[in-house]
Amino acid sequence: QVQLVQSGGGLVQPGGSLRLSCAASGSIFRIYAMGWYRQDPGKSRELLAHITNQGTTSYTESVKGRFTIFRGNTENTAFLQMTKLKPEDTAVYYCNAVGAAVDGSSFDSWGQGTQVTVSS
């Protein structure tokens, strides 16, 4: 019902920067919050950053001061600006959105994931 499409990612050198994008589409009435996660094979998916429709943000300690989540000109888009990247940031990154569809049902949708590799 609600689809999320990600873009960005790729190979970057340690200390470099990268921006991830996420666009939601479908029968959306309202998105309550969007977030960015990352996951390595065999590990749990980790919440990195979260933003509500009111603009309130939160971050996990490992990315505070380095990563920034923000919304685009439309509430259906979100970005993750990553700076001072480290090799341990290497993972598959996913965006997520929760909200209400136009038919009154709730949704919890995920993007397809994109690989971020930090290496020289």
Coordinates of N, CA and C in Angstrom, one line a residue:
Q1 N 0.8 -1.2 0.0 CA 0.0 0.0 0.0 C 0.9 1.3 0.0
V2 N 1.9 1.3 0.8 CA 2.8 2.4 0.9 C 4.2 1.8 0.6
Q3 N 4.9 2.4 -0.4 CA 6.2 2.0 -0.8 C 7.2 3.1 -0.5
L4 N 8.4 2.6 -0.1 CA 9.5 3.5 0.1 C 10.7 3.1 -0.8
V5 N 11.2 4.1 -1.5 CA 12.3 3.9 -2.5 C 13.5 4.7 -2.0
Q6 N 14.6 4.1 -1.8 CA 15.8 4.7 -1.4 C 16.8 5.0 -2.5
S7 N 17.6 6.0 -2.3 CA 18.7 6.2 -3.2 C 19.9 6.7 -2.4
G8 N 21.1 6.7 -3.1 CA 22.3 7.0 -2.4 C 23.1 5.8 -2.1
G9 N 24.0 5.9 -1.1 CA 24.9 4.8 -0.8 C 26.0 4.7 -1.7
G10 N 26.9 3.7 -1.5 CA 28.0 3.4 -2.3 C 29.3 3.3 -1.4
L11 N 30.4 3.5 -2.1 CA 31.7 3.4 -1.5 C 32.3 4.8 -1.2
V12 N 32.7 5.0 0.0 CA 33.3 6.3 0.5 C 34.5 6.0 1.3
Q13 N 35.4 7.0 1.3 CA 36.6 6.8 2.1 C 36.4 7.2 3.6
P14 N 37.1 6.6 4.5 CA 37.0 7.1 5.9 C 37.1 8.6 6.0
G15 N 36.3 9.2 6.9 CA 36.2 10.6 7.0 C 35.4 11.3 6.0
G16 N 34.9 10.6 5.0 CA 34.1 11.2 4.0 C 32.6 11.4 4.4
S17 N 31.8 11.8 3.5 CA 30.4 12.1 3.7 C 29.6 11.4 2.6
L18 N 28.3 11.2 3.0 CA 27.4 10.5 2.0 C 26.0 10.9 2.5
R19 N 25.1 11.1 1.5 CA 23.7 11.4 1.8 C 22.8 10.3 1.2
L20 N 21.9 9.8 2.1 CA 20.9 8.9 1.7 C 19.5 9.5 1.6
S21 N 18.7 9.1 0.6 CA 17.4 9.7 0.4 C 16.4 8.6 0.4
C22 N 15.2 9.0 0.8 CA 14.0 8.1 0.9 C 12.8 8.8 0.5
A23 N 12.0 8.2 -0.4 CA 10.8 8.8 -0.8 C 9.6 7.8 -0.7
A24 N 8.6 8.2 0.0 CA 7.4 7.3 0.2 C 6.3 7.7 -0.8
S25 N 5.6 6.7 -1.2 CA 4.5 6.9 -2.1 C 3.4 5.9 -1.9
G26 N 2.2 6.2 -2.4 CA 1.0 5.3 -2.2 C -0.1 6.0 -1.6
S27 N -1.0 5.2 -1.0 CA -2.2 5.8 -0.4 C -2.0 6.3 1.0
I28 N -1.2 7.4 1.1 CA -0.8 8.0 2.4 C -1.7 9.1 2.8
F29 N -2.2 9.0 4.0 CA -2.9 10.0 4.6 C -2.0 10.9 5.4
R30 N -1.2 10.3 6.2 CA -0.2 11.0 7.1 C 0.9 10.1 7.5
I31 N 2.1 10.6 7.4 CA 3.3 9.9 7.9 C 3.6 10.5 9.3
Y32 N 3.6 9.6 10.3 CA 3.8 10.1 11.7 C 5.3 10.2 12.0
A33 N 6.1 9.3 11.4 CA 7.5 9.4 11.7 C 8.3 8.6 10.6
M34 N 9.5 9.0 10.4 CA 10.4 8.3 9.6 C 11.7 8.1 10.3
G35 N 12.4 7.0 9.9 CA 13.7 6.7 10.6 C 14.7 6.0 9.6
W36 N 15.9 6.0 10.0 CA 17.0 5.3 9.3 C 17.6 4.2 10.2
Y37 N 17.8 3.0 9.6 CA 18.3 1.9 10.3 C 19.5 1.3 9.5
R38 N 20.3 0.5 10.1 CA 21.3 -0.2 9.4 C 21.4 -1.6 10.0
Q39 N 22.0 -2.5 9.1 CA 22.0 -3.9 9.5 C 23.2 -4.6 8.8
D40 N 24.0 -5.4 9.5 CA 24.9 -6.3 8.9 C 24.4 -7.7 9.0
P41 N 24.8 -8.6 8.1 CA 24.3 -10.0 8.1 C 24.5 -10.7 9.5
G42 N 23.5 -11.3 10.0 CA 23.6 -12.0 11.3 C 23.4 -11.1 12.5
K43 N 23.2 -9.8 12.2 CA 23.0 -8.9 13.3 C 21.6 -8.3 13.3
S44 N 21.2 -7.7 14.4 CA 19.9 -7.1 14.5 C 19.9 -5.7 13.8
R45 N 18.8 -5.4 13.2 CA 18.7 -4.1 12.6 C 18.7 -3.0 13.7
E46 N 19.5 -2.0 13.5 CA 19.8 -0.9 14.5 C 19.2 0.4 14.1
L47 N 18.4 1.0 15.0 CA 17.8 2.3 14.7 C 18.9 3.4 14.9
L48 N 19.1 4.2 13.9 CA 20.2 5.2 13.9 C 19.6 6.6 14.2
A49 N 18.5 6.9 13.5 CA 17.9 8.3 13.6 C 16.4 8.2 13.3
H50 N 15.7 9.1 14.0 CA 14.3 9.1 13.9 C 13.8 10.6 13.9
I51 N 12.7 10.8 13.1 CA 12.2 12.2 13.1 C 10.6 12.1 13.0
T52 N 10.0 12.9 13.8 CA 8.5 12.9 13.8 C 8.0 14.0 12.8
N53 N 6.7 14.0 12.6 CA 6.1 15.0 11.8 C 6.2 16.4 12.4
Q54 N 6.4 16.5 13.7 CA 6.6 17.7 14.4 C 8.0 18.2 14.3
G55 N 8.9 17.4 13.8 CA 10.3 17.8 13.6 C 11.2 17.3 14.7
T56 N 10.7 16.6 15.7 CA 11.6 16.1 16.8 C 12.5 15.0 16.3
T57 N 13.7 15.1 16.6 CA 14.7 14.1 16.1 C 15.4 13.4 17.3
S58 N 15.8 12.2 17.1 CA 16.6 11.5 18.0 C 17.6 10.6 17.3
Y59 N 18.8 10.4 18.0 CA 19.9 9.6 17.4 C 20.4 8.7 18.4
T60 N 20.9 7.5 17.9 CA 21.7 6.7 18.8 C 23.1 7.3 19.0
E61 N 23.7 6.9 20.1 CA 24.9 7.6 20.6 C 26.1 7.4 19.6
S62 N 26.1 6.3 18.9 CA 27.2 6.1 18.0 C 27.3 7.0 16.8
V63 N 26.2 7.7 16.5 CA 26.1 8.6 15.3 C 25.9 10.0 15.7
K64 N 25.6 10.3 16.9 CA 25.4 11.7 17.3 C 26.6 12.6 17.0
G65 N 26.3 13.7 16.4 CA 27.3 14.6 16.0 C 27.9 14.3 14.6
R66 N 27.6 13.2 14.0 CA 28.1 12.8 12.7 C 27.0 12.7 11.7
F67 N 25.8 12.1 12.1 CA 24.7 11.9 11.2 C 23.6 12.9 11.5
T68 N 22.8 13.3 10.5 CA 21.7 14.2 10.6 C 20.5 13.7 9.8
I69 N 19.4 13.6 10.4 CA 18.2 13.2 9.7 C 17.3 14.5 9.5
F70 N 16.8 14.6 8.3 CA 15.9 15.7 8.1 C 14.9 15.4 7.0
R71 N 13.8 16.1 7.0 CA 12.7 15.9 6.0 C 12.9 16.8 4.8
G72 N 12.4 16.4 3.7 CA 12.4 17.2 2.5 C 11.3 18.2 2.4
N73 N 11.2 18.9 1.3 CA 10.1 19.9 1.1 C 8.7 19.2 1.2
T74 N 8.6 18.0 0.9 CA 7.4 17.2 1.1 C 7.6 16.3 2.3
E75 N 6.5 16.1 3.1 CA 6.7 15.2 4.3 C 6.9 13.8 3.9
N76 N 6.8 13.4 2.7 CA 6.9 12.1 2.2 C 8.4 11.7 1.9
T77 N 9.3 12.6 2.2 CA 10.7 12.4 1.9 C 11.5 12.6 3.2
A78 N 12.6 11.8 3.2 CA 13.6 12.0 4.4 C 15.0 11.7 3.9
F79 N 15.9 12.3 4.6 CA 17.3 12.1 4.2 C 18.1 11.8 5.4
L80 N 19.3 11.2 5.2 CA 20.3 11.0 6.2 C 21.6 11.5 5.7
Q81 N 22.1 12.6 6.3 CA 23.4 13.1 5.9 C 24.4 12.5 6.9
M82 N 25.4 11.8 6.3 CA 26.4 11.1 7.1 C 27.7 11.8 6.8
T83 N 28.4 12.2 7.9 CA 29.7 12.8 7.8 C 30.7 12.0 8.7
K84 N 32.0 12.3 8.6 CA 33.0 11.7 9.4 C 32.8 10.2 9.4
L85 N 32.6 9.6 8.3 CA 32.3 8.1 8.2 C 33.5 7.3 8.6
K86 N 33.2 6.2 9.3 CA 34.2 5.3 9.8 C 33.9 3.9 9.1
P87 N 35.0 3.0 9.1 CA 34.8 1.7 8.6 C 33.7 0.9 9.3
E88 N 33.5 1.1 10.6 CA 32.4 0.5 11.3 C 31.0 0.9 10.9
D89 N 30.9 2.0 10.1 CA 29.6 2.4 9.6 C 29.2 1.5 8.4
T90 N 30.0 0.7 7.9 CA 29.7 -0.2 6.8 C 28.5 -1.1 7.1
A91 N 27.5 -1.0 6.3 CA 26.3 -1.8 6.6 C 25.3 -1.6 5.4
V92 N 24.2 -2.3 5.5 CA 23.1 -2.0 4.6 C 22.1 -1.1 5.4
Y93 N 21.8 0.0 4.8 CA 21.0 1.1 5.4 C 19.6 1.0 4.9
Y94 N 18.6 1.1 5.8 CA 17.2 1.1 5.4 C 16.4 2.3 5.9
C95 N 15.5 2.8 5.2 CA 14.6 3.8 5.7 C 13.3 3.2 6.1
N96 N 12.5 3.8 7.0 CA 11.3 3.3 7.5 C 10.3 4.4 7.6
A97 N 9.0 4.2 7.4 CA 8.0 5.1 7.7 C 6.8 4.5 8.3
V98 N 6.2 5.1 9.3 CA 5.0 4.7 9.9 C 3.9 5.8 9.8
G99 N 2.7 5.4 9.7 CA 1.6 6.4 9.6 C 0.3 5.7 9.3
A100 N -0.6 6.6 8.7 CA -2.0 6.1 8.4 C -2.2 6.3 6.9
A101 N -2.8 5.2 6.4 CA -3.2 5.3 5.0 C -4.6 6.0 4.8
V102 N -5.0 6.3 3.6 CA -6.2 7.0 3.4 C -7.4 6.2 3.8
D103 N -7.3 4.8 3.8 CA -8.5 4.0 4.2 C -8.6 3.8 5.7
G104 N -7.7 4.5 6.5 CA -7.7 4.4 7.9 C -6.8 3.4 8.5
S105 N -6.3 2.5 7.7 CA -5.3 1.5 8.2 C -4.0 2.1 8.5
S106 N -3.2 1.5 9.4 CA -1.9 1.9 9.7 C -0.9 1.2 8.8
F107 N 0.3 1.8 8.6 CA 1.3 1.1 7.9 C 2.7 1.3 8.6
D108 N 3.5 0.3 8.3 CA 4.9 0.3 8.8 C 5.7 -0.2 7.6
S109 N 6.3 0.7 6.8 CA 6.9 0.3 5.5 C 8.4 0.5 5.5
W110 N 9.1 -0.3 4.7 CA 10.6 -0.3 4.7 C 11.0 0.0 3.2
G111 N 12.1 0.7 3.1 CA 12.8 0.8 1.8 C 13.5 -0.5 1.5
Q112 N 14.1 -0.5 0.3 CA 14.7 -1.8 -0.2 C 16.1 -2.0 0.3
G113 N 16.7 -1.0 1.0 CA 18.0 -1.1 1.5 C 19.1 -0.7 0.5
T114 N 20.1 -0.1 1.0 CA 21.2 0.3 0.2 C 22.6 0.1 0.9
Q115 N 23.6 -0.4 0.2 CA 24.9 -0.7 0.8 C 25.7 0.6 0.9
V116 N 26.2 0.8 2.1 CA 27.2 1.8 2.4 C 28.5 1.1 2.8
T117 N 29.6 1.4 2.1 CA 30.9 0.8 2.4 C 31.9 1.9 2.6
V118 N 32.5 1.9 3.8 CA 33.5 2.9 4.2 C 34.9 2.2 4.2
S119 N 35.7 2.5 3.2 CA 37.0 1.8 3.0 C 37.9 2.6 2.2
S120 N 39.2 2.4 2.4 CA 40.2 3.1 1.6 C 40.6 2.2 0.4

